[in-house]
Every structure is written in structure tokens, then in C-alpha cells.
Coordinates of C-alpha atoms in Angstrom, one line a residue:
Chain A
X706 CA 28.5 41.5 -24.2
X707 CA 30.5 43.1 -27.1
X708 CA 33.7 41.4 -26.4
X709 CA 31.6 38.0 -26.1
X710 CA 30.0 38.4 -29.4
X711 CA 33.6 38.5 -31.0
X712 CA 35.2 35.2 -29.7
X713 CA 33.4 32.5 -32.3
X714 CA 34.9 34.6 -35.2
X715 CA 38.5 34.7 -33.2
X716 CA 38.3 30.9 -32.4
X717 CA 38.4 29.7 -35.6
X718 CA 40.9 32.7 -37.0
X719 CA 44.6 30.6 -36.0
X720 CA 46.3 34.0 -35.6
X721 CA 49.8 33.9 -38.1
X722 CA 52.4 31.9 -36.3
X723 CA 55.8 30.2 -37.0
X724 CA 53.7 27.4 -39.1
X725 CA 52.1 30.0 -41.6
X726 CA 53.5 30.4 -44.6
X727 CA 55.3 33.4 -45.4
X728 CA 53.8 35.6 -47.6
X729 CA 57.1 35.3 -50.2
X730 CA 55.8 34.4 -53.9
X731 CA 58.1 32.7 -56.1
X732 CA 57.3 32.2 -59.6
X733 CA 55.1 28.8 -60.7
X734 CA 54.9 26.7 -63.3
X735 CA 53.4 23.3 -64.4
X736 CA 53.3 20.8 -67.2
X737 CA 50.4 18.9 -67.5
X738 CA 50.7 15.1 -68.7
X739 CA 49.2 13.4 -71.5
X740 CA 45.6 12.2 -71.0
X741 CA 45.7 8.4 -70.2
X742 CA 42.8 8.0 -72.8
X743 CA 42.9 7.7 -76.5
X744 CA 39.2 8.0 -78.6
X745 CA 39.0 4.6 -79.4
X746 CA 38.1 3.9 -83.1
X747 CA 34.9 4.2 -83.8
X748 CA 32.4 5.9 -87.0
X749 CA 33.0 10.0 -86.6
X750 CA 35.9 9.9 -84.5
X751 CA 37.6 12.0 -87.6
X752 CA 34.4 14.9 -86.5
X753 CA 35.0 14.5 -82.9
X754 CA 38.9 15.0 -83.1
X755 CA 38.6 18.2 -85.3
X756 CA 35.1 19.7 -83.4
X757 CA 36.0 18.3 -80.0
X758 CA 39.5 17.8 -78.6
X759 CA 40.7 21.5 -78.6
X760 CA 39.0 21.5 -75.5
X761 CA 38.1 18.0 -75.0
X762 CA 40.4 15.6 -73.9
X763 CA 39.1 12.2 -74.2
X764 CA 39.2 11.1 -70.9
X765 CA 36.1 13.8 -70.3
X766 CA 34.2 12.5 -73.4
X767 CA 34.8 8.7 -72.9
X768 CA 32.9 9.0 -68.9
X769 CA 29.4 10.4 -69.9
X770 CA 26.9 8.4 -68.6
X771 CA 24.9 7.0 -71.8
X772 CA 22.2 9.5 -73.0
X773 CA 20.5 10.0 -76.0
X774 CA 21.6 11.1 -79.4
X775 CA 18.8 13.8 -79.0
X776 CA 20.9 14.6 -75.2
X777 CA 24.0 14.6 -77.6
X778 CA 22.8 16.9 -80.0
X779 CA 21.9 19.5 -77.7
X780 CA 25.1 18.8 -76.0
X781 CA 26.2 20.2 -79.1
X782 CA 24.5 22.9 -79.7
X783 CA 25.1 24.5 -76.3
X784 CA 29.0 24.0 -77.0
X785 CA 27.9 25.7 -80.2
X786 CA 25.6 28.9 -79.0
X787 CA 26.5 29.5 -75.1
X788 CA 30.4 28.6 -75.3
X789 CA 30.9 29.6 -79.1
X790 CA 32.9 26.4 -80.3
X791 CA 33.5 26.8 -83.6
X792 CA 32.0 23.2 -84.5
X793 CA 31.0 22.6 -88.2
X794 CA 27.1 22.0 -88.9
X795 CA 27.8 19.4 -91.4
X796 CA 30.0 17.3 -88.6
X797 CA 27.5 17.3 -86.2
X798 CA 25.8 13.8 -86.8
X799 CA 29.1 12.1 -87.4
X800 CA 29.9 13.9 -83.3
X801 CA 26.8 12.4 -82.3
X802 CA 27.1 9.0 -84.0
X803 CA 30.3 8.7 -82.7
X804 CA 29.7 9.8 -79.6
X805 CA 26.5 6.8 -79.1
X806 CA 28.9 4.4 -80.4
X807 CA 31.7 4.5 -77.9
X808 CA 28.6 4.6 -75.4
X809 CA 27.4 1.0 -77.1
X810 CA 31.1 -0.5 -76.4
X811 CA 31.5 -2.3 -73.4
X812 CA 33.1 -0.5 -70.5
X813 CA 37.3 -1.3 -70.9
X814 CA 38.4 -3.2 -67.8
X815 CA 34.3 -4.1 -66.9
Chain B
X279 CA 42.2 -6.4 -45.3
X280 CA 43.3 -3.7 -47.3
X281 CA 45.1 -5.9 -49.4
X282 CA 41.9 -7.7 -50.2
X283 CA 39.7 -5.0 -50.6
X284 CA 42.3 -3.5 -53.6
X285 CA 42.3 -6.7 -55.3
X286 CA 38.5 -7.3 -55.5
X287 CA 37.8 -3.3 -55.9
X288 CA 39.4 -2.7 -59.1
X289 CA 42.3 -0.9 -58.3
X290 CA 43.8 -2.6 -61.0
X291 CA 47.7 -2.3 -60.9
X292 CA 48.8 -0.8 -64.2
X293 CA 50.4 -3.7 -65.5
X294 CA 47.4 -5.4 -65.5
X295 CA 45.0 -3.0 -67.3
X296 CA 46.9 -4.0 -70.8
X297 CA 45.6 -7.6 -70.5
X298 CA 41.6 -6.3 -70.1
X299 CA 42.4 -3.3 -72.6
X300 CA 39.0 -2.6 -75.1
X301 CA 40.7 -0.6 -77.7
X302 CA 39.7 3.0 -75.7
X303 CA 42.5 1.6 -73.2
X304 CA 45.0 0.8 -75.8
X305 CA 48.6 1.5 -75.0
X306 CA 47.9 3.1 -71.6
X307 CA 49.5 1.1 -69.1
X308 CA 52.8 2.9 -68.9
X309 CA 50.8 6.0 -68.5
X310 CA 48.7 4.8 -65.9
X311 CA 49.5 4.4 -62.3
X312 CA 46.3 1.8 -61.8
X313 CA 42.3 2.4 -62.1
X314 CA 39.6 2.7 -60.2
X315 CA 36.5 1.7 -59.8
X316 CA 33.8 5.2 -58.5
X317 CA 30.6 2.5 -58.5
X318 CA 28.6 5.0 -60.7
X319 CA 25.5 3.7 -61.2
X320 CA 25.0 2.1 -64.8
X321 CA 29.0 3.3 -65.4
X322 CA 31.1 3.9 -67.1
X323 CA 32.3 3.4 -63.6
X324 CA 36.3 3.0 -64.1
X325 CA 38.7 5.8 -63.6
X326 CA 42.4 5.6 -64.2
X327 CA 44.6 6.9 -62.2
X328 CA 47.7 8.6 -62.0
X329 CA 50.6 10.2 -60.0
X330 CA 51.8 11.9 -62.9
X331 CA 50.3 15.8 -61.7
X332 CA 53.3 17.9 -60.6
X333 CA 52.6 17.9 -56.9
X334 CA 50.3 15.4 -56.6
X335 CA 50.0 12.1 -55.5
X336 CA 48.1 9.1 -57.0
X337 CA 44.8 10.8 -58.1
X338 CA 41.7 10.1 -60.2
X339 CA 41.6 11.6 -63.5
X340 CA 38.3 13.2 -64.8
X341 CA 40.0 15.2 -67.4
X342 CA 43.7 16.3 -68.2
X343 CA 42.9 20.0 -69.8
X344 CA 41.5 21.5 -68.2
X345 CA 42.4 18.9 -65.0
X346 CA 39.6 17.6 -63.2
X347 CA 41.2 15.2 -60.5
X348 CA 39.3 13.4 -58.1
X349 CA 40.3 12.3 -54.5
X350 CA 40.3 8.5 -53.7
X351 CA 38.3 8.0 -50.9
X352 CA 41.5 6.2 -49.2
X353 CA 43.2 10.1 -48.7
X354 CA 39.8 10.3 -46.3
X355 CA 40.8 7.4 -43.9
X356 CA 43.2 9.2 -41.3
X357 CA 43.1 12.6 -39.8
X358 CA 40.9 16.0 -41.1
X359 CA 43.4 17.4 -43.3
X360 CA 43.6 16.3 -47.0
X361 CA 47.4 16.5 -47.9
X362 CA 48.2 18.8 -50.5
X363 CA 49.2 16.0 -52.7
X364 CA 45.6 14.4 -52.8
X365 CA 43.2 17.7 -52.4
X366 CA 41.0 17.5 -55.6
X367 CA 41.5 19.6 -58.5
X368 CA 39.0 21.7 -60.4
X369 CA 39.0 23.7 -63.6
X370 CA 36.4 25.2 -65.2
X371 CA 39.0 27.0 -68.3
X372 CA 42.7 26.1 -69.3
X373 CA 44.4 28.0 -66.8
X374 CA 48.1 29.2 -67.2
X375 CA 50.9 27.0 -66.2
X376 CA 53.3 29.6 -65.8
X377 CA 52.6 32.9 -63.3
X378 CA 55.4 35.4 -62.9
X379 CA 55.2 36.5 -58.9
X380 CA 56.7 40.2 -59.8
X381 CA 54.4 41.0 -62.4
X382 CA 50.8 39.8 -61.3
X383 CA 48.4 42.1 -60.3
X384 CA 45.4 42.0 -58.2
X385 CA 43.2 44.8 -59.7
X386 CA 40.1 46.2 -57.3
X387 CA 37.8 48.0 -59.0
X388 CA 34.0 48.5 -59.8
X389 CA 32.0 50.4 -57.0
X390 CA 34.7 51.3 -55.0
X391 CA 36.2 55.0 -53.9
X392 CA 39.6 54.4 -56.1
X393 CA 40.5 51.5 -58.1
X394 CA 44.0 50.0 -57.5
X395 CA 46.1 47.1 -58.9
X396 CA 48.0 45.5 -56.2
X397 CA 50.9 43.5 -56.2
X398 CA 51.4 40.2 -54.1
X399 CA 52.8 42.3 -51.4
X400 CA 50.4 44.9 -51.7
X401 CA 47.6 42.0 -51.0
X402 CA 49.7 40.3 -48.3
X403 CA 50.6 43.2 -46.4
X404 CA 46.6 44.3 -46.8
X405 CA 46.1 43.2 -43.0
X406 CA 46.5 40.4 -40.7
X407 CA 47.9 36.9 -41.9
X408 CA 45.1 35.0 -40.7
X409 CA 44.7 30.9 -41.2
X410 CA 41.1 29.4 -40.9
X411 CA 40.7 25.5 -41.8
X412 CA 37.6 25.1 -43.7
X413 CA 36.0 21.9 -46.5
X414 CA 36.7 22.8 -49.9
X415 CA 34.0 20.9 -51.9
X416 CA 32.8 21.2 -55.8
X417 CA 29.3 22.1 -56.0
X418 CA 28.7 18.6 -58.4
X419 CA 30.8 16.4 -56.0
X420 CA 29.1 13.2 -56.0
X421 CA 26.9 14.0 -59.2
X422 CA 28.4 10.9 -60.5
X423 CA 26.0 9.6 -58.5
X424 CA 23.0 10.6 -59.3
X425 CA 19.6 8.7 -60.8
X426 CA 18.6 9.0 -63.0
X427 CA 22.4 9.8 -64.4
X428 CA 23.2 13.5 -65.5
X429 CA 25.7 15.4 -67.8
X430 CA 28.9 16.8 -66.8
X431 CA 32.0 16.0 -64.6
X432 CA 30.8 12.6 -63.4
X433 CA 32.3 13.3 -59.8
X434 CA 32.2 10.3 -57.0
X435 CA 32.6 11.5 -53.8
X436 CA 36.0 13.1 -53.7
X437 CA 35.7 16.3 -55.3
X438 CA 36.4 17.6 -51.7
X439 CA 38.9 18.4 -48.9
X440 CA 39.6 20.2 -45.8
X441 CA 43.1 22.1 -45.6
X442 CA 44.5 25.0 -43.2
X443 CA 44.2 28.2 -45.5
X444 CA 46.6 31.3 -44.6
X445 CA 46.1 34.7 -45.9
X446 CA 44.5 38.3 -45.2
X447 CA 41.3 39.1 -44.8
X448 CA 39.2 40.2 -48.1
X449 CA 38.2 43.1 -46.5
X450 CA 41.3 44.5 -45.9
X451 CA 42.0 44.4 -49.6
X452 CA 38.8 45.4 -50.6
X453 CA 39.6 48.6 -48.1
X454 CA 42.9 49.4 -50.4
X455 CA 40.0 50.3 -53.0
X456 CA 37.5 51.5 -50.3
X457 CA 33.8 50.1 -50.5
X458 CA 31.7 52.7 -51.9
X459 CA 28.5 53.0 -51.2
X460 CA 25.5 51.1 -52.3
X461 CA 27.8 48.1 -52.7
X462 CA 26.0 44.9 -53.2
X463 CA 28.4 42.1 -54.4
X464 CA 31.8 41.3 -54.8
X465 CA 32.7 39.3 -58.0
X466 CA 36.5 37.4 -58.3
X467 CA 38.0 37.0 -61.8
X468 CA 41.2 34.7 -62.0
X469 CA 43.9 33.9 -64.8
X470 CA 41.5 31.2 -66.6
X471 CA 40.3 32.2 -69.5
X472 CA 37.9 30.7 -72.4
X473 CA 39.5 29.2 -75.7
X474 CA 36.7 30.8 -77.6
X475 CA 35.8 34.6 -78.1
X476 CA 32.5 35.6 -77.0
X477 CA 32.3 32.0 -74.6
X478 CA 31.7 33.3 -70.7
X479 CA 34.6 33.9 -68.7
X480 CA 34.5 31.8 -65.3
X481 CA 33.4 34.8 -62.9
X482 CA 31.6 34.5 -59.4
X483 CA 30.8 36.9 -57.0
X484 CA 29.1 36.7 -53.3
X485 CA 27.2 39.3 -51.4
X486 CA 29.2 42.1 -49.9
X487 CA 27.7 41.2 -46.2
X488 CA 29.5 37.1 -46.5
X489 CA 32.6 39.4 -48.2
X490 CA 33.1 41.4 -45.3
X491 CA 33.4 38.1 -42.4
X492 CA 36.2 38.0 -41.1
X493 CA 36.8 34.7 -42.4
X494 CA 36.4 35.5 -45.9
X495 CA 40.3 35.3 -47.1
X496 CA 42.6 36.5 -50.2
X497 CA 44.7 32.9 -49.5
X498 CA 48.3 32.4 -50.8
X499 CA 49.0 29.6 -48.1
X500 CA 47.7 25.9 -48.3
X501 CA 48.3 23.5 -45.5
X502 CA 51.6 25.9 -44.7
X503 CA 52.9 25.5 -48.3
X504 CA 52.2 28.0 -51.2
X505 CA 49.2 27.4 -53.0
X506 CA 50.4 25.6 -56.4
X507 CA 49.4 26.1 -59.8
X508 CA 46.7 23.5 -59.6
X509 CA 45.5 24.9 -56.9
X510 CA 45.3 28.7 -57.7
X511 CA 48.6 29.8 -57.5
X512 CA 49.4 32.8 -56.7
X513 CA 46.4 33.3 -55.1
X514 CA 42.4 32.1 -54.0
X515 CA 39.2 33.0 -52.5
X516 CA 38.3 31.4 -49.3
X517 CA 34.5 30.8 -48.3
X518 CA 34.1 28.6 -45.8
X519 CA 31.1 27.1 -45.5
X520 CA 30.1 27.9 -49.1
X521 CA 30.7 25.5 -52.3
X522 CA 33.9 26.0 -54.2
X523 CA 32.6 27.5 -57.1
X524 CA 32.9 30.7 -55.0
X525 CA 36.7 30.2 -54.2
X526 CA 38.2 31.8 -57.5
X527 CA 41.4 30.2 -58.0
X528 CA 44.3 32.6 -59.4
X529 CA 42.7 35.7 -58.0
X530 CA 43.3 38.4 -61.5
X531 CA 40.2 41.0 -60.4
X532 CA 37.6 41.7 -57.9
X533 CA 35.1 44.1 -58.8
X534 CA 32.4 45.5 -55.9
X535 CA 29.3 45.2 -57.9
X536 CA 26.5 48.0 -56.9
X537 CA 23.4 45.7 -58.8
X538 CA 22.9 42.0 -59.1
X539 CA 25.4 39.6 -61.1
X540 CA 23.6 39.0 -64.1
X541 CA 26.9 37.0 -65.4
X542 CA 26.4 33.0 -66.8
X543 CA 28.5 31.3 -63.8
X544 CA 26.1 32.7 -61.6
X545 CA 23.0 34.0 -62.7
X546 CA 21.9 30.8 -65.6
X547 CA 24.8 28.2 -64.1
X548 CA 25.7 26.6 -60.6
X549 CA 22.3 26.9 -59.4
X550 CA 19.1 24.8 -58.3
X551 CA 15.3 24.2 -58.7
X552 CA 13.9 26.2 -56.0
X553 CA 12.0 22.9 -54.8
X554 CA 12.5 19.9 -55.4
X555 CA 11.4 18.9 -58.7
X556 CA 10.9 15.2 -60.8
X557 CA 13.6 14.3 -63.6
X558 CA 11.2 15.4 -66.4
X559 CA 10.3 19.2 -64.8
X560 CA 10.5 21.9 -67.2
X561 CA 11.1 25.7 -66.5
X562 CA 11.1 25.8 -62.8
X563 CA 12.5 28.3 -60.7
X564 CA 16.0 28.0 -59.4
X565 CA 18.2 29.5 -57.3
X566 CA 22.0 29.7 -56.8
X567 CA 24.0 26.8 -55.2
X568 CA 25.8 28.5 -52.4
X569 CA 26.4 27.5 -48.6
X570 CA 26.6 23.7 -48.0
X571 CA 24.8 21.1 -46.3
X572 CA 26.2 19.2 -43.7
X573 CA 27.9 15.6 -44.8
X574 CA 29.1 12.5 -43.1
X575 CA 30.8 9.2 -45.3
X576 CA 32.2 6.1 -43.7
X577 CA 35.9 5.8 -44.8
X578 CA 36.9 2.9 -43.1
X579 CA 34.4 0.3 -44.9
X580 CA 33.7 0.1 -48.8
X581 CA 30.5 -1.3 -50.4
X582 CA 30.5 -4.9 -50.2
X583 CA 33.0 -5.4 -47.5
X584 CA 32.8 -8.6 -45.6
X585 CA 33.1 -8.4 -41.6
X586 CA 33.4 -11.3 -39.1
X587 CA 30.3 -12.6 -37.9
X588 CA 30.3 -12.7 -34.0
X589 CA 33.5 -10.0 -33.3
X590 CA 33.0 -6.6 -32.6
X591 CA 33.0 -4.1 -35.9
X592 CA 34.0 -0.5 -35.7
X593 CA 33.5 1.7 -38.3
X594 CA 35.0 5.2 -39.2
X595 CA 34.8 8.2 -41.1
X596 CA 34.6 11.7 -41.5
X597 CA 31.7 14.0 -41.2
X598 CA 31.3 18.1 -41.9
X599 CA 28.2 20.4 -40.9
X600 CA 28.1 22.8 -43.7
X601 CA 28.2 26.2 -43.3
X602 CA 27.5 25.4 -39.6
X603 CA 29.6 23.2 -37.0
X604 CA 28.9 19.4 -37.0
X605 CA 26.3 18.6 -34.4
X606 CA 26.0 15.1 -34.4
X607 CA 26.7 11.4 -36.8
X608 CA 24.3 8.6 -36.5
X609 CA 24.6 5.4 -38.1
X610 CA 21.3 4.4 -39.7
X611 CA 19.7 1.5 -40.7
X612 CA 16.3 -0.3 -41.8
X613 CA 14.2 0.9 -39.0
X614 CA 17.4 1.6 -36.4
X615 CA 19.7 4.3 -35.9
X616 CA 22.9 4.4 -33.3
X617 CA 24.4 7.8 -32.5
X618 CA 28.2 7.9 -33.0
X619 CA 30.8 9.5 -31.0
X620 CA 32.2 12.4 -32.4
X621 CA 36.4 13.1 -32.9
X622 CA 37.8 16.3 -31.1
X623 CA 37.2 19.3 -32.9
X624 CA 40.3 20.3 -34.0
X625 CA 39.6 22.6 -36.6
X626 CA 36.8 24.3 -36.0
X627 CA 33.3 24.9 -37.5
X628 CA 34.0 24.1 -40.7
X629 CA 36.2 21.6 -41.4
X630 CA 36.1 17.8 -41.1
X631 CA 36.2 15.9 -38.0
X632 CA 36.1 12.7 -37.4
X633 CA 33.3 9.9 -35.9
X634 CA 33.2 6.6 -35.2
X635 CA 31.1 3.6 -33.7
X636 CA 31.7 -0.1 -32.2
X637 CA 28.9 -2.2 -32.8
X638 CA 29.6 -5.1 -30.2
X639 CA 28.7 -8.0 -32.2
X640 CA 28.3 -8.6 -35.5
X641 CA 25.0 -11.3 -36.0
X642 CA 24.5 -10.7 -39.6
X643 CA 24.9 -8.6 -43.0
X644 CA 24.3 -4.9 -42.4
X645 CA 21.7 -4.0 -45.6
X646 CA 22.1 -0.4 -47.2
X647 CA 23.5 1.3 -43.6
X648 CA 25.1 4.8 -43.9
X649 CA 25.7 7.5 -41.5
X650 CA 23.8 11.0 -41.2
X651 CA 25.3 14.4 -40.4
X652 CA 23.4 17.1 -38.4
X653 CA 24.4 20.5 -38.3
X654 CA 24.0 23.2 -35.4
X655 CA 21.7 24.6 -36.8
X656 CA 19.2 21.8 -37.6
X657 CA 20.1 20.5 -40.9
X658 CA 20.6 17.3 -41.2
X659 CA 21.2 14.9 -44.3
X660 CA 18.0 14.0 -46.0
X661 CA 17.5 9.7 -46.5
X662 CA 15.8 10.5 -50.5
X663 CA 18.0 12.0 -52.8
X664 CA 16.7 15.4 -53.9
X665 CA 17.3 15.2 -57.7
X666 CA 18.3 18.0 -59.6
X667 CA 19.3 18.3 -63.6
X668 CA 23.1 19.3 -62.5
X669 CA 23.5 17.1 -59.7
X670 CA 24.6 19.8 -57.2
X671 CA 24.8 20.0 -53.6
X672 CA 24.4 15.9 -52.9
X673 CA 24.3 15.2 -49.4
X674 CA 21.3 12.0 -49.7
X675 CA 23.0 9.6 -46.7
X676 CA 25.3 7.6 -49.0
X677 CA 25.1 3.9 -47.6
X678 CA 27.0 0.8 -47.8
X679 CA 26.4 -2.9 -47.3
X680 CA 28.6 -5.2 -45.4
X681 CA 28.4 -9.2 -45.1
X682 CA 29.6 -10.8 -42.4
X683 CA 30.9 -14.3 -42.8

């Protein structure tokens, strides 16, 4: 009964073979490309670039699905209190204005 | 029909994007390889594309830094392995893009009997080299989706994979550090870190009982190839059966954990309302996403397909149980259902296989059909979507209409 109880968790474990890799680690490396997007013009886009793009890139921002500016703001403010961006207070409409108006633009390509 | 499906589903050739460019496309089309269209209800629905990830072949891009990349549902069409070159890619913090094999260490601490830092030869000559083939799905794949629409990375439905994943056993490196008792959990750090002091690192941990299976591994391999940067080099977490978010990428720590995780990533993020709730539910319960639901997607038809009126139709895809073998597909309907026939199992429990089903004769449009998973164990894909505020674990039957001319 023992042995039984052990073949489900052998069948799907391929035991090494010739096809595994071998456990030999050579060093890695990787250069990311540019993002594909640019923040299109638009009022604030000065606030988002100097609040928003060190961890941002645009192609992330520009693919929300529209919400509101009150969605935006607490967007915000949870960048602000749980993953302590250092965003300026003052800059926050300008993110959020911005921010509704690339939502307002037609979609590129639509 | 390929060809014509391309043309009419937006996978725009490069050249072409600069003549429909808004000014957010401006200047792109030499750095685009084409876009895409993910049908995201109310958009913005287009992705571009590119081939320009070292490694990777022609994939969706959801963000460069950190890089989300998104499958195209095309990698889905043959076979149950996703090539290397098109498995999704998922970051929660800029991870590093250089990793010096001699000097990373694989430290194993917390409640354990002595606390060691391993090398890469240390962790793969813990145990046995074991491979197990297993789905490697995002938590949020398909939150795209969702409706009403909701924040975050707006995934379509390729935010998953299957591959063949080689290494050694978690427990036998969590027995370099001996399990000491009144262990509980076992938490996995990697290389990615936060930009910003004080911001939560990206830390998960599982119970010590799914830490222990014997299919739980410390993976270098990938398909037979090292695992990449993009893809955790030098090493991951392998769950099968349970949502990525568990499969740490760049494995730095693991730390046995004698109490519950109280840490963001798992006990206030990547989790669920308890029951089902409505979009405007306030302070519910929740609970942590963890094993999956089973999943089936046609691959060989598109929304909005036309089929020949009178012949024959076939259709294809690939289907998944969970965290439980695939039971059985059926193609549903309005008010029909046809079961399909199942693809050999040739990778086990947990990854994808294949199904398909010939409808003899087409004698008109097929309205909103899709195709429904069941597990072994009962589960089966639900025909309402269950909406939740972070658009996890989606597994409503995704359907398609065809036309027939």
C-alpha cells in the first residue's frame, strides 16, 4: 500500500536525464530596451515626468483603463504612503489632470 | 486564414503604425515590431509589440522597467510547452541585469537548526535533479478583462505558460539548514528590490506542509536551458499548481517562519474577498490567492472569426485543471454543451494539454461559445465572472463568436 501511495508523486518527477540541464551557472546579464511609448503632450506631463517615470515607464501609465480623478488621486496617495514615492504634494493635481487627460484622447491606432 | 485574421485583428505591421500615430505613438515605428489588439473591454485595447527582449521573441509589452511582457495568444496554438522565447514575463521591482554565478548566495535562515548561505553548487548538489512540467500563470492574468475595469497590469490572457522545470527539491535545501521545530512557513526573497526606502520588498512565503512536496523545486533549468535573467536567473521557486506570485524569481533568501507572514505581498496584497462580493463592497474579508482553478481557451479561433457555412469546423485549444489534473473540456453554448476529446497527457497533472472538437456542419453563427475546464477534483470553470477589486484568479469561461458565411 506504501509503495502505491508513492507512484503519483514519482510520475510526474521526470527523474534527471541526458535532456536536463546541467547544473553549471554561468554569469547573466541583460539590457533592457527603450519603452516603445513616449507621454504624449498633454497639461502636467512636466508633474508626471519628475513624480512618475523613475518607476513608471509610460507604457504602464498610458494602458489604465479610464477611472476617475478621485481613482487617480488615491492612486497617488498609495504610491505616496504604502510604497514611499517621494511625489511632491503641490504636483499632485497637475499628475492627476494629466493623467484624465491622456485618458480623454482617443486610443492611438483605434 | 491566418493571413486574414492578422490583417483585420490589428496586428498592425510596424510600418504602418506611423501613418495612424496620435501623438502618444509618435516616432515609435522603428521601435516597434507591430501592435496588437488584447480586446479589453472599453480599451485602451492596443499593445505594441516587440522582439527587442534579449531572449525573447515577438512579445507584448505591458511595461519596460520593470518588464511586464505578455504572451500572444498565437505561442498557444501548437503543442503544451511555451518556448522560452514567448513565456511571459513578470516583475513586481527592477530586478538586476547582471548576476555573478560565483558570488550569489542562497542564504537559509529563520527557524531552522543552523543557518547557511549556499552557493549555486551548494543548492544544486542539495539532492536529486528532478524536472516536473507545471503552468506558470500570474495571479491578475486576464484582469484586463474584467467589468467593470480595474487598476493595475491590464493583463489579456497570456500572462501564462507551461515549461519543463529542472532543479532539486526545496526540501533538500531547506534540510542544509534543518527545519526546526514549530516551523509554519517558508518565505523566498529574490534580487528585486524597491527603488524607495521603507517601500515593501516583494517577499512570499507558503506553508511548510506545500514546502515539503516533493514537487516543490529550487529551479535553475527552464525548458533544458538555464533560466535567464528575465526569468529568474540564477534561480526560482517552483509551485505547481499554485499562482506565480509564489515562484520567487532570483531566489537571494528563504527564511522558515515559526508564526504567520504578516508581510504586504502576502498578508494586505495578492489576495481575495472571501465570497464573492459586488463592485461597490467595502471591508470584506479576504483571503490569499494561492492554488489555481482549472482553465480551458480556444487557440485555434479568435473573436469574430468567420467559418464556412455547411463544412465541418474544428476547433482547438489548450486547457489546464489547476492545482488538480484536467478532467474534462466541453464546448458550451446557449442552452447546448458538446464534450471534447482530450490530447494525451504528456506532461502530467499540471501542465497544459490539449483538446479539441469537430462540429460536423456548420448551419449558422456560433453566438458567445467558449469551452469549460473541469478538474479532478470537481472544479470546474464557473459561466459568471466572479468580480473581485484586483482582478485575480479569472477563470469565468472566456467565449468567442464565430460567423459562418
Amino acid at each position: 500500500m506504501k509503495r502505491l501511495a508513492t507512484i503519483p508523486a514519482l510520475a510526474l518527477l521526470l527523474a534527471a536525464c541526458d535532456t536536463a540541464p546541467a547544473a553549471s551557472f554561468k554569469d547573466a546579464s541583460l539590457t533592457l530596451p527603450d519603452d516603445p511609448l513616449d507621454l504624449p503632450e498633454g497639461p502636467g506631463r512636466d508633474a508626471v515626468i519628475e513624480n512618475c517615470t523613475a518607476c513608471h515607464s509610460p507604457s504602464t501609465m498610458l494602458q489604465q483603463p479610464k477611472v476617475s480623478p478621485e481613482k487617480w488621486k488615491s492612486i497617488i496617495g498609495k504610491m505616496k504612503t504604502l510604497y514611499k514615492a517621494p511625489i511632491d504634494d503641490a504636483a499632485v493635481p497637475a499628475i492627476v489632470e494629466y493623467m484624465v487627460h491622456v485618458q480623454s484622447q482617443p486610443e492611438p491606432g483605434a | 486564414m491566418t493571413g486574414t485574421r492578422l490583417s483585420r485583428r490589428a496586428l498592425i505591421a510596424g510600418a504602418g503604425t506611423a501613418a495612424l500615430a496620435a501623438p502618444t505613438f509618435a516616432g515609435m515605428g522603428a521601435k516597434l515590431g507591430g501592435m496588437i489588439d488584447l480586446a479589453l473591454p472599453g480599451g485602451p485595447s492596443l499593445r505594441p509589440t516587440t522582439p527587442a527582449f534579449p531572449g525573447k521573441g515577438e512579445m507584448i509589452v505591458q511595461r519596460i522597467r520593470p518588464p511586464l511582457l505578455e504572451t500572444p495568444m498565437a505561442a498557444f496554438r501548437e503543442g503544451i510547452i511555451t518556448p522560452n522565447d514567448r513565456m511571459f514575463v513578470r516583475w513586481n521591482w527592477q530586478m538586476p541585469t547582471e548576476v555573478k554565478a560565483a558570488d550569489h548566495r542562497v542564504a537559509v535562515g529563520g527557524a531552522v537548526t543552523k543557518a547557511v548561505s549556499l552557493t549555486l553548487d551548494d543548492i544544486a548538489s542539495a539532492g536529486e535533479t528532478v524536472s516536473v512540467i507545471a503552468v506558470n500563470q500570474c495571479a491578475g492574468n486576464g484582469r484586463g478583462l474584467s467589468q467593470p475595469r480595474v487598476t493595475g497590469t491590464q493583463w489579456g490572457n497570456g500572462a501564462m505558460g507551461c515549461a519543463k522545470w529542472t532543479g532539486v527539491r526545496l526540501k533538500d535545501v531547506l534540510a542544509k539548514a534543518g527545519v526546526a521545530a514549530g516551523a509554519r512557513r517558508v518565505r523566498f526573497a529574490g534580487l528585486d528590490v524597491p527603488l524607495t526606502d521603507g517601500a515593501p520588498q516583494f517577499i512570499k512565503s507558503i506553508p511548510l506542509d506545500i514546502a515539503m512536496r516533493d514537487d516543490v523545486l529550487v529551479a535553475w533549468g527552464m525548458n533544458d536551458e538555464p533560466l535567464s535573467i528575465l526569468h529568474g536567473f540564477p534561480l526560482r521557486i517552483v509551485v505547481p499548481g499554485w499562482f506565480s506570485t509564489y515562484w520567487v524569481k532570483m531566489l537571494a533568501t528563504i527564511e522558515v517562519l515559526s508564526g504567520e507572514d504578516d508581510s504586504y505581498y502576502v498578508a494586505d496584497s495578492y489576495r481575495m474577498p472571501a465570497q464573492p462580493i459586488t463592485p461597490d463592497a467595502k471591508d470584506f474579508p479576504t483571503v490569499p490567492i494561492t492554488t489555481m482553478p482549472p482553465r480551458a481557451l480556444i487557440t485555434s479561433h479568435e473573436d469574430g472569426d468567420v467559418v464556412k457555412l455547411g463544412k465541418p469546423l474544428v476547433l482547438e485549444g489548450i486547457a489546464f485543471g489547476g492545482d488538480a489534473a484536467l478532467d474534462r473540456v466541453d464546448l458550451v453554448g446557449k442552452g447546448w454543451e458538446i464534450p471534447c476529446t482530450l490530447g494525451p497527457d504528456e506532461g502530467g497533472p499540471y501542465a497544459f494539454r490539449r483538446w479539441q472538437v469537430t462540429l460536423p456542419q456548420v448551419a449558422g453563427d456560433f453566438e458567445g461559445i467558449g469551452v469549460r475546464a473541469r478538474n479532478v477534483n470537481g472544479a470546474v470553470q464557473p459561466a459568471d465572472f466572479a468580480w473581485n477589486p484586483s482582478g485575480y484568479a479569472r477563470n469565468v469561461i472566456e467565449r468567442i463568436t464565430l460567423r459562418a458565411q
